[in-house]
Tab-separated table of C-alpha atoms in Angstrom:
chain	number	residue	atom	x	y	z
A	19	UNK	CA	0.000	0.000	0.000
A	20	UNK	CA	1.172	3.516	-0.686
A	21	UNK	CA	-0.751	5.462	1.931
A	22	UNK	CA	1.424	8.486	1.184
A	23	UNK	CA	0.173	8.635	-2.383
A	24	UNK	CA	-3.399	8.932	-1.141
A	25	UNK	CA	-2.464	11.710	1.286
A	26	UNK	CA	-0.654	13.605	-1.468
A	27	UNK	CA	-3.575	13.234	-3.888
A	28	UNK	CA	-5.720	15.284	-1.502
A	29	UNK	CA	-3.440	18.336	-1.789
A	30	UNK	CA	-4.516	19.470	-5.249
A	31	UNK	CA	-6.950	18.745	-8.051
A	32	UNK	CA	-4.216	16.848	-9.880
A	33	UNK	CA	-1.175	15.953	-7.763
A	34	UNK	CA	1.595	14.543	-9.957
A	35	UNK	CA	4.449	12.492	-8.549
A	36	UNK	CA	7.806	13.712	-9.852
A	37	UNK	CA	10.073	11.410	-7.822
A	38	UNK	CA	10.677	9.685	-4.499
A	39	UNK	CA	14.096	10.120	-2.923
A	40	UNK	CA	15.392	7.217	-0.836
A	41	UNK	CA	18.296	7.711	1.557
A	42	UNK	CA	20.007	4.310	1.398
A	43	UNK	CA	22.549	5.119	4.120
A	44	UNK	CA	19.688	5.866	6.560
A	45	UNK	CA	17.703	2.648	6.013
A	46	UNK	CA	17.512	0.449	9.116
A	47	UNK	CA	17.397	-3.307	8.570
A	48	UNK	CA	16.284	-5.676	11.313
A	49	UNK	CA	16.139	-9.305	10.301
A	50	UNK	CA	13.998	-9.435	7.161
A	51	UNK	CA	12.356	-5.992	7.598
A	52	UNK	CA	13.529	-2.477	6.816
A	53	UNK	CA	12.456	1.108	7.377
A	54	UNK	CA	13.873	4.448	6.304
A	55	UNK	CA	13.167	8.060	5.423
A	56	UNK	CA	12.015	9.203	1.971
A	57	UNK	CA	11.082	12.495	0.338
A	58	UNK	CA	8.161	12.745	-2.075
A	59	UNK	CA	8.704	15.365	-4.798
A	60	UNK	CA	5.366	16.338	-6.319
A	61	UNK	CA	3.771	18.921	-8.554
A	62	UNK	CA	0.485	20.319	-7.264
A	63	UNK	CA	-1.850	21.372	-10.059
A	64	UNK	CA	-4.832	23.667	-9.532
A	65	UNK	CA	-7.310	24.886	-12.131
A	66	UNK	CA	-8.745	28.376	-11.927
A	67	UNK	CA	-10.641	30.490	-14.433
A	68	UNK	CA	-7.408	31.535	-16.183
A	69	UNK	CA	-5.924	28.040	-16.575
A	70	UNK	CA	-3.612	25.853	-14.527
A	71	UNK	CA	-1.457	26.858	-11.605
A	72	UNK	CA	1.451	24.453	-10.952
A	73	UNK	CA	3.570	24.369	-7.824
A	74	UNK	CA	6.414	21.963	-7.019
A	75	UNK	CA	6.693	20.817	-3.424
A	76	UNK	CA	8.349	18.128	-1.292
A	77	UNK	CA	7.059	16.129	1.657
A	78	UNK	CA	8.948	13.803	4.001
A	79	UNK	CA	7.829	10.265	4.603
A	80	UNK	CA	8.824	6.763	5.578
A	81	UNK	CA	9.211	3.548	3.607
A	82	UNK	CA	8.829	0.156	5.266
A	83	UNK	CA	9.040	-3.313	3.846
A	84	UNK	CA	10.708	-6.676	3.897
A	85	UNK	CA	13.446	-8.591	2.169
A	86	UNK	CA	12.512	-11.932	0.633
A	87	UNK	CA	15.680	-13.597	-0.623
A	88	UNK	CA	17.016	-11.260	-3.332
A	89	UNK	CA	13.741	-9.350	-3.604
A	90	UNK	CA	12.964	-6.094	-1.782
A	91	UNK	CA	9.232	-5.723	-1.137
A	92	UNK	CA	7.891	-2.279	-0.234
A	93	UNK	CA	4.886	-2.704	2.031
A	94	UNK	CA	4.108	0.896	2.953
A	95	UNK	CA	5.131	4.422	2.013
A	96	UNK	CA	3.840	7.277	4.132
A	97	UNK	CA	3.840	11.029	3.541
A	98	UNK	CA	3.742	13.766	6.175
A	99	UNK	CA	1.632	16.531	4.629
A	100	UNK	CA	1.139	18.598	7.808
A	101	UNK	CA	3.330	21.414	6.454
A	102	UNK	CA	0.833	21.941	3.602
A	103	UNK	CA	-1.907	22.905	6.056
A	104	UNK	CA	0.178	25.395	8.082
């Protein structure tokens, strides 16, 4: 599940994902599970009477998952959108 994607979709009429930054050196691995910080880079798109307004923004989050043999399985990606509402 990408809970963060749902949170980000609420921020504009058409939120577009530009990229997700993963900080490999900050990922914690415990047994077969991992967790670490990410940054969602998005473009928020609003429509008004004169056309589209686009604004790039970034939101921190967390990725969690598990390692199954050679495969990395992402189970959840969160986004902290509190700064948008301040």
